[in-house]
C-alpha cells in the first residue's frame, strides 16, 4: 500500500470530490454524468424555483421527451429503445437529476424503474413491443399504482380487485399518492385476484379510469401526484403481466427504484452542501466570512463526510447491481442511510444560510422538503429498518 510521504506527492484536494471518487468512474460514466448535469443546468435549474412555488411542472411532457432522447428513461434496460446503460451510470443520472430537484428524479424513477421495469421484467413480448419503445422515447408516460388509501407500508393488504369476466378482467379499487398518475398514458396497477396479486397494464383512457390530482402538497411540488380510481375498468385478457404472481412482482420493481434513490438523495445533498459552502465563503458576520468560524467549519466537514460516504455507498451498490450480486437488504441499507443523511445535510446547510436558508432563492429548503417525501416513499425509514432488522436477527417484526 502506498501512502503519500508528503502532501505534495498527493493529488490536489478537491472540495467537491474530497475522496477522489471520480477516479472510480469510467470515461463513459463521466460522459453520462456530464450530459445529464448539463441538461439539468440548462432545462431545469433556471425554472425550478418558479415551478416549485406554483406547485406545477408545466413542461412535463417536453422534459420527458428530452429525457427520452438522452436515453435516461429505462436507462439500464436493454432492447426496445432502452439505453442498456450500467447501473452505475443510471445512478449517476439519478444523482444529477435530483441535484436539480427530486421531482425530476421521481419522474425518471417511476417511468423507468417502476413502470418500464415492470413491463420489461414481467410483461409478454407483445406487451414489451407495444409499450416500451414509446416509453423509452418519452412519448408515452407510465405510472405505478401500488399504494392504496388504507394500505401503504403494507401492500399485502391491498383491496383493489381484478375479477375475471369471460376472457376479460374487471378492475375496481383506488390507488393513492401515485406519481404521474394524472398525466400517464398507461398505469401499471397491482390488484388482488383469485390467483394472488397481479399486475395490469391499464390505458388511462379506459372507461371507468380516472386520476384526480392530489393538491396542497408541501413537498415534491414540481411533481404530479394523483389518486387512481378504477370503477369496473374492463381490460382484455392480455392486459395482465403474465410473468409474475404475488407481492414479489411489485417489490421486485421497487428494488430498482430504491436503488436510484440511493444515488438521487446524494444529489439533493450535494446541491445543498455546495450552496452552504459558497455561502459560508462569502457571507460575512463579525467582520469575517462565516466559513472562517470553527462552528461553521464543523458543519461543513460533517456534511462533506456524510455526502461522500453516501456516494461511495451508492457506487458500491451500483457495482454490485452491475455484477448481479445486489441483494434487496443492501438496497434497504442504502436507501435508509442515504435519504436520512441527505435530509440531515439539508437541515444543516439551511442553518449555514441563516434566514436565506428558508428562501426559494436558494435550493436548500426545497431539497429538504422534497426529501420528506423521499424518506416516506419507496419504503419508509421504519420499513427499511425492519428489513435490515429481519436480515440481522432472522426475526420478522413487521406484524
Ligand atoms: P414478504 O412476505 O416479506 O414478501 C412477499 C413476497 O415478496 C418477496 N419480496 C421481495 N421480492 C423482491 N424484492 C424485495 N425487496 C422483496 N421483499 C419481499 C418475498 O420473497 C415474498 O416472495 P414469495 O415468492 O415468497 O411470495 O412481504 P410482507 O407483506 O411481509 O412485506 C414486506 C415489506 C414490508 C418489506 C414490503 O411490503 C414493503 O417493502 N413495504 C413498503 C411498501 C413500499 O415501498 N411501497 C412503495 C410504493 S411505490 C412508490 O413509493 C413510488 S414513489 C415515486 C418515486 O419513486 O419517485
Ligand atoms: P403508512 O404505511 O400508513 O405509515 C405511517 C407511519 O407508520 C410510517 O412512519 C410507517 O413507517 C409507520 N409504520 C407502518 N407500519 C409499521 C410497522 N410495522 N412498524 C413500525 N412502523 C410502522 N406509491 C405508489 O404506489 N406509487 C407512486 O408512484 C407513489 N408516489 C408517491 C409520491 C409521493 C410524493 C408520496 C408522498 C408517496 C408516494 N407513494 C407512491 C406512496 C408511498 O409509497 C407511501 O406513502 C409509503 O409506502 C408509506 O405509506 P403510507 O403513506 O400509507 O404510510
XYZ file of C-alpha atoms and ligand atoms in Angstrom:
508
model
C 0.000 0.000 0.000
C 1.452 3.385 -0.887
C 0.788 6.331 1.404
C 1.852 9.770 0.196
C 5.050 10.768 2.020
C 4.201 14.452 1.818
C 1.149 16.469 0.797
C 2.993 17.442 -2.382
C 3.019 13.856 -3.698
C -0.762 13.541 -3.415
C -3.203 14.905 -5.984
C -4.642 18.273 -5.044
C -7.524 18.173 -2.585
C -10.806 18.879 -4.354
C -13.510 20.264 -2.034
C -16.136 18.896 -4.440
C -14.609 15.413 -4.551
C -12.517 15.079 -1.383
C -12.229 11.281 -1.609
C -11.350 11.204 -5.310
C -14.486 9.221 -6.153
C -14.299 10.460 -9.755
C -11.246 8.206 -10.134
C -13.570 5.220 -9.681
C -15.666 6.256 -12.670
C -15.050 5.222 -16.277
C -14.915 7.783 -19.124
C -18.399 6.554 -20.144
C -19.688 7.099 -16.601
C -18.314 10.633 -16.607
C -19.822 11.336 -20.024
C -23.287 10.226 -18.869
C -22.975 12.277 -15.704
C -21.848 15.398 -17.541
C -24.599 15.110 -20.164
C -27.334 14.887 -17.535
C -25.723 17.594 -15.417
C -25.623 19.982 -18.391
C -29.217 19.187 -19.324
C -30.418 19.824 -15.775
C -28.469 23.084 -15.596
C -29.987 24.232 -18.862
C -33.548 22.906 -18.695
C -34.451 22.596 -15.016
C -32.390 24.862 -12.772
C -33.418 28.195 -14.344
C -37.126 27.409 -13.761
C -37.375 25.033 -10.837
C -37.951 27.584 -8.063
C -40.815 29.073 -10.061
C -42.382 25.658 -10.807
C -41.981 24.712 -7.176
C -43.610 27.897 -5.949
C -46.500 27.438 -8.355
C -46.763 23.753 -7.466
C -46.640 22.518 -11.039
C -44.421 21.024 -13.701
C -45.809 22.800 -16.772
C -43.416 21.318 -19.331
C -43.572 17.749 -18.036
C -44.212 16.174 -21.463
C -41.474 18.225 -23.118
C -38.968 17.334 -20.395
C -39.956 13.670 -20.572
C -39.265 13.587 -24.316
C -35.899 15.270 -23.789
C -35.022 12.761 -21.079
C -36.019 10.022 -23.506
C -33.795 11.470 -26.225
C -30.857 11.334 -23.786
C -31.553 7.680 -23.004
C -32.485 8.458 -19.390
C -35.794 6.550 -19.365
C -35.424 2.873 -18.565
C -31.706 3.597 -18.788
C -30.283 0.249 -17.582
C -32.854 -1.818 -19.502
C -31.847 -3.449 -22.757
C -33.621 -3.569 -26.123
C -36.917 -1.854 -27.069
C -35.203 1.523 -27.476
C -33.654 1.472 -23.977
C -30.077 2.648 -23.477
C -28.681 -0.513 -21.855
C -26.505 1.616 -19.588
C -24.809 0.271 -16.481
C -26.407 0.552 -13.055
C -23.637 2.955 -12.033
C -24.433 5.204 -14.998
C -28.130 5.120 -14.154
C -27.260 6.022 -10.569
C -25.110 8.950 -11.663
C -28.004 10.194 -13.797
C -30.339 9.973 -10.775
C -27.844 11.944 -8.690
C -27.619 14.721 -11.265
C -31.387 14.876 -11.736
C -32.085 15.037 -8.019
C -29.391 17.697 -7.588
C -31.798 19.752 -9.708
C -34.986 18.552 -7.989
C -36.335 15.324 -6.504
C -39.439 15.749 -8.665
C -37.423 15.312 -11.863
C -35.665 12.233 -10.496
C -39.052 10.902 -9.401
C -40.384 11.270 -12.918
C -37.470 9.219 -14.238
C -37.652 6.631 -11.430
C -41.346 5.999 -11.901
C -41.151 5.872 -15.668
C -38.033 3.703 -15.916
C -37.533 1.744 -12.711
C -41.180 1.116 -11.913
C -43.469 1.238 -14.973
C -40.973 0.235 -17.687
C -39.134 -2.221 -15.463
C -42.417 -3.983 -14.591
C -43.219 -4.414 -18.299
C -39.656 -5.372 -19.238
C -39.294 -7.924 -16.421
C -42.798 -9.333 -16.103
C -44.507 -8.485 -19.416
C -45.086 -10.587 -22.514
C -43.081 -9.974 -25.668
C -46.157 -8.330 -27.181
C -46.577 -6.001 -24.180
C -42.904 -5.053 -24.327
C -43.152 -4.209 -28.020
C -46.348 -2.285 -27.566
C -45.287 -0.054 -24.685
C -41.521 0.106 -24.149
C -40.216 1.926 -27.252
C -42.670 4.808 -26.748
C -41.910 4.922 -23.035
C -38.138 4.907 -23.630
C -38.595 7.818 -26.039
C -40.714 9.708 -23.524
C -43.714 9.734 -25.862
C -45.737 7.504 -23.541
C -45.807 8.264 -19.813
C -46.312 5.479 -17.286
C -47.219 5.389 -13.622
C -47.107 2.655 -10.982
C -50.055 2.066 -8.688
C -49.268 0.042 -5.592
C -50.172 2.229 -2.588
C -53.809 2.488 -1.531
C -55.518 4.884 0.887
C -55.553 2.198 3.621
C -52.504 0.175 2.557
C -49.171 1.977 2.195
C -46.364 0.222 4.026
C -48.360 -2.997 3.980
C -49.335 -3.501 0.334
C -50.116 -7.165 1.024
C -53.468 -5.941 2.388
C -54.463 -4.173 -0.835
C -58.173 -4.098 -1.707
C -58.043 -3.231 -5.400
C -59.501 -6.279 -7.043
C -59.438 -7.774 -10.532
C -62.171 -10.290 -11.371
C -62.416 -12.385 -14.481
C -65.464 -11.682 -16.661
C -65.373 -14.141 -19.530
C -61.946 -13.624 -21.048
C -61.822 -10.008 -19.797
C -60.782 -8.595 -16.443
C -62.813 -6.091 -14.408
C -60.696 -3.879 -12.170
C -62.131 -1.978 -9.202
C -60.382 -0.068 -6.440
C -58.364 3.009 -5.518
C -54.686 3.800 -5.510
C -53.236 6.781 -3.651
C -50.200 9.050 -3.943
C -49.358 7.938 -7.462
C -46.567 9.901 -9.141
C -47.524 10.997 -12.679
C -50.979 9.394 -12.245
C -52.993 12.135 -13.934
C -50.534 12.653 -16.801
C -49.880 8.976 -17.503
C -50.928 7.194 -20.679
C -50.589 3.798 -19.073
C -50.888 2.789 -15.437
C -49.247 -0.337 -14.052
C -51.831 -1.295 -11.423
C -51.335 -4.067 -8.869
C -54.537 -5.812 -7.836
C -55.744 -8.805 -5.880
C -57.086 -11.707 -7.963
C -58.217 -15.229 -7.120
C -54.674 -16.336 -8.034
C -52.886 -13.735 -5.876
C -51.600 -10.210 -6.560
C -51.123 -9.489 -10.257
C -50.035 -6.519 -12.358
C -52.265 -4.953 -15.029
C -51.452 -2.525 -17.830
C -54.294 -0.026 -17.825
C -54.517 2.510 -20.686
C -55.618 5.641 -18.878
C -58.322 6.402 -21.450
C -60.131 3.202 -20.413
C -63.764 3.830 -19.385
C -64.044 3.753 -15.581
C -60.469 5.026 -15.021
C -59.862 8.464 -13.560
C -56.884 10.092 -11.849
C -57.702 13.165 -9.780
C -54.591 15.147 -8.916
C -53.581 15.488 -5.258
C -53.025 19.146 -4.401
C -51.910 21.093 -1.316
C -48.577 19.242 -1.129
C -45.711 20.961 0.682
C -43.159 18.537 -0.750
C -42.400 17.423 -4.307
C -44.317 20.422 -5.557
C -42.742 20.195 -9.021
C -44.108 16.690 -9.478
C -47.568 15.405 -10.321
C -49.129 13.170 -7.646
C -52.571 11.645 -8.086
C -55.156 9.230 -6.907
C -56.174 6.438 -9.290
C -59.853 5.495 -9.287
C -60.790 2.246 -11.003
C -64.505 1.716 -11.356
C -65.107 -1.619 -13.090
C -62.422 -0.923 -15.677
C -62.762 -3.589 -18.347
C -59.458 -4.913 -19.664
C -58.705 -7.624 -22.198
C -57.089 -10.884 -21.083
C -53.711 -9.731 -22.386
C -53.604 -6.692 -20.074
C -52.222 -8.799 -17.225
C -48.448 -9.093 -16.766
C -48.034 -12.821 -17.370
C -44.681 -13.470 -15.735
C -45.422 -12.796 -12.080
C -47.991 -13.518 -9.398
C -47.613 -12.301 -5.818
C -46.107 -9.349 -3.996
C -42.638 -10.212 -5.208
C -43.714 -8.601 -8.523
C -44.164 -5.022 -7.304
C -41.485 -5.409 -4.600
C -39.024 -6.544 -7.262
C -39.676 -3.315 -9.176
C -39.178 -1.288 -6.004
C -35.624 -2.604 -5.641
C -34.709 -0.805 -8.849
C -36.374 2.461 -7.988
C -34.975 2.395 -4.449
C -31.508 1.847 -5.893
C -31.896 5.040 -7.956
C -32.938 6.913 -4.810
C -29.757 5.804 -3.027
C -27.890 7.923 -5.591
C -30.542 10.580 -6.073
C -30.695 11.593 -2.420
C -26.981 12.380 -2.588
C -27.743 14.784 -5.456
C -30.110 16.807 -3.280
C -27.492 16.663 -0.518
C -24.690 17.770 -2.860
C -26.653 20.740 -4.092
C -27.420 21.808 -0.500
C -23.836 21.274 0.637
C -22.456 23.321 -2.247
C -24.902 26.075 -1.567
C -23.791 26.162 2.076
C -20.104 26.074 1.134
C -20.463 29.012 -1.278
C -22.470 30.956 1.232
C -20.011 30.267 4.056
C -17.164 31.619 1.955
C -18.878 34.870 1.054
C -21.245 35.766 3.897
C -19.536 37.965 6.478
C -20.503 38.442 10.112
C -18.369 39.852 12.918
C -16.024 41.159 10.241
C -15.125 37.841 8.589
C -16.598 35.113 6.395
C -18.776 32.775 8.455
C -16.809 29.891 6.872
C -13.869 31.058 8.997
C -15.677 30.219 12.241
C -14.911 26.827 13.724
C -18.567 26.021 14.294
C -19.356 26.558 10.596
C -16.331 24.507 9.559
C -17.505 21.651 11.782
C -20.854 21.716 9.974
C -19.196 21.754 6.554
C -16.811 18.945 7.469
C -19.629 16.774 8.846
C -21.791 17.417 5.776
C -18.890 16.505 3.472
C -18.305 13.264 5.394
C -21.872 12.020 5.018
C -22.212 13.249 1.431
C -19.161 11.453 0.121
C -19.641 8.343 2.270
C -23.135 8.198 0.776
C -21.839 8.493 -2.779
C -19.261 5.770 -2.096
C -22.028 3.547 -0.754
C -24.153 4.235 -3.836
C -21.228 3.405 -6.113
C -20.557 0.192 -4.189
C -24.197 -0.868 -4.566
C -24.072 0.076 -8.248
C -21.095 -2.194 -8.838
C -22.975 -4.999 -7.092
C -26.048 -4.386 -9.227
C -23.915 -4.476 -12.361
C -22.335 -7.717 -11.151
C -25.779 -9.191 -10.415
C -24.981 -9.616 -6.712
C -27.031 -6.808 -5.175
C -29.475 -8.035 -2.522
C -32.727 -6.265 -1.581
C -31.449 -5.871 2.007
C -28.442 -3.991 0.628
C -30.772 -1.671 -1.266
C -32.631 -1.051 2.012
C -29.261 -0.308 3.654
C -28.531 2.329 1.020
C -32.000 3.880 0.873
C -32.271 4.138 4.651
C -28.800 5.616 5.107
C -28.617 7.960 2.167
C -32.055 9.556 2.412
C -31.724 10.031 6.170
C -28.246 11.533 5.821
C -29.329 13.698 2.887
C -32.090 15.256 4.980
C -29.574 15.842 7.761
C -27.225 17.571 5.311
C -30.034 19.797 4.006
C -31.081 20.766 7.515
C -27.502 21.649 8.481
C -26.982 23.529 5.212
C -30.104 25.518 5.940
C -28.668 26.711 9.243
C -25.471 27.874 7.489
C -27.589 30.069 5.207
C -29.374 31.693 8.141
C -32.620 33.375 7.092
C -31.708 32.910 3.424
C -31.916 29.192 4.109
C -35.707 29.351 4.044
C -35.832 31.254 0.753
C -36.555 29.692 -2.633
C -33.698 31.856 -3.930
C -31.536 29.016 -2.630
C -32.235 25.327 -3.264
C -31.740 24.050 0.272
C -35.224 24.277 1.763
C -36.753 22.943 -1.475
C -34.484 19.890 -1.307
C -35.200 19.426 2.401
C -38.963 19.475 1.921
C -38.694 17.180 -1.129
C -36.681 14.698 0.883
C -39.522 14.429 3.399
C -41.412 12.580 0.627
C -38.370 10.602 -0.410
C -37.989 9.495 3.218
C -41.525 8.078 3.075
C -41.998 6.744 -0.420
C -40.378 3.584 -1.744
C -40.497 2.231 1.805
C -40.406 4.427 4.909
C -37.374 4.646 7.190
C -39.114 2.212 9.527
C -39.754 -0.344 6.750
C -36.085 -0.346 5.776
C -35.030 -0.587 9.431
C -37.334 -3.600 9.757
C -35.993 -5.175 6.552
C -32.475 -4.847 7.975
C -33.632 -5.902 11.440
C -35.114 -9.062 9.976
C -31.969 -9.772 7.957
C -29.775 -9.257 11.021
C -31.832 -11.263 13.521
C -33.793 -13.665 11.372
C -36.913 -12.399 13.185
C -39.791 -10.761 11.293
C -41.047 -7.718 13.249
C -43.473 -6.343 10.639
C -46.585 -7.931 12.097
P -42.956 -10.630 2.427
O -43.779 -11.751 2.954
O -41.673 -10.297 3.067
O -42.695 -10.849 0.865
C -43.722 -11.197 -0.047
C -43.027 -11.741 -1.284
O -42.236 -10.699 -1.881
C -40.835 -11.098 -1.861
N -40.066 -9.894 -1.535
C -39.288 -9.266 -2.419
N -39.014 -9.563 -3.694
C -38.189 -8.725 -4.336
N -37.660 -7.633 -3.756
C -37.922 -7.301 -2.487
N -37.396 -6.192 -1.940
C -38.785 -8.134 -1.760
N -39.276 -8.113 -0.486
C -40.049 -9.201 -0.367
C -40.731 -12.171 -0.811
O -39.635 -13.019 -1.049
C -42.052 -12.885 -0.990
O -41.966 -13.641 -2.186
P -42.714 -15.054 -2.313
O -42.433 -15.511 -3.704
O -42.119 -15.924 -1.255
O -44.168 -14.789 -2.058
O -43.913 -9.357 2.366
P -44.559 -8.503 3.536
O -46.016 -8.398 3.268
O -44.104 -9.038 4.884
O -43.930 -7.067 3.285
C -42.583 -6.798 3.404
C -42.345 -5.270 3.290
C -42.961 -4.535 4.446
C -40.838 -5.076 3.297
C -42.950 -4.748 1.975
O -44.321 -4.813 1.975
C -42.544 -3.319 1.694
O -41.487 -3.082 1.123
N -43.385 -2.281 2.049
C -43.142 -0.915 1.662
C -44.070 -0.558 0.526
C -43.424 0.401 -0.455
O -42.237 0.590 -0.506
N -44.234 0.999 -1.305
C -43.726 1.816 -2.346
C -44.789 2.146 -3.354
S -44.158 2.790 -4.878
C -43.565 4.291 -4.514
O -43.496 4.695 -3.403
C -43.100 5.112 -5.664
S -42.559 6.649 -5.158
C -42.232 7.508 -6.566
C -40.773 7.609 -6.876
O -40.032 6.618 -6.764
O -40.311 8.664 -7.236
P -48.244 4.212 6.438
O -47.922 2.877 5.887
O -49.619 4.435 6.955
O -47.201 4.532 7.596
C -47.371 5.603 8.534
C -46.229 5.504 9.555
O -46.337 4.262 10.275
C -44.839 5.481 8.885
O -43.930 6.156 9.709
C -44.515 3.996 8.860
O -43.137 3.719 8.795
C -45.120 3.542 10.195
N -45.365 2.112 10.222
C -46.210 1.380 9.449
N -46.131 0.079 9.747
C -45.200 -0.032 10.744
C -44.640 -1.123 11.460
N -44.984 -2.381 11.211
N -43.704 -0.848 12.395
C -43.294 0.408 12.619
N -43.788 1.499 11.968
C -44.722 1.260 11.038
N -46.942 4.890 -4.124
C -47.103 4.204 -5.276
O -47.577 3.084 -5.295
N -46.730 4.777 -6.466
C -46.212 6.022 -6.546
O -45.881 6.493 -7.642
C -46.060 6.768 -5.342
N -45.596 8.044 -5.382
C -45.577 8.775 -4.231
C -45.255 10.142 -4.296
C -45.260 10.905 -3.156
C -44.965 12.372 -3.243
C -45.537 10.320 -1.898
C -45.501 11.138 -0.638
C -45.860 8.991 -1.816
C -45.907 8.199 -2.986
N -46.302 6.855 -2.958
C -46.439 6.143 -4.120
C -46.780 6.273 -1.704
C -45.689 5.808 -0.761
O -45.046 4.667 -1.238
C -46.334 5.564 0.608
O -46.685 6.832 1.128
C -45.431 4.814 1.564
O -45.238 3.488 1.140
C -45.968 4.823 3.009
O -47.319 4.504 3.052
P -48.348 5.436 3.870
O -48.149 6.831 3.444
O -49.689 4.841 3.722
O -47.877 5.353 5.373
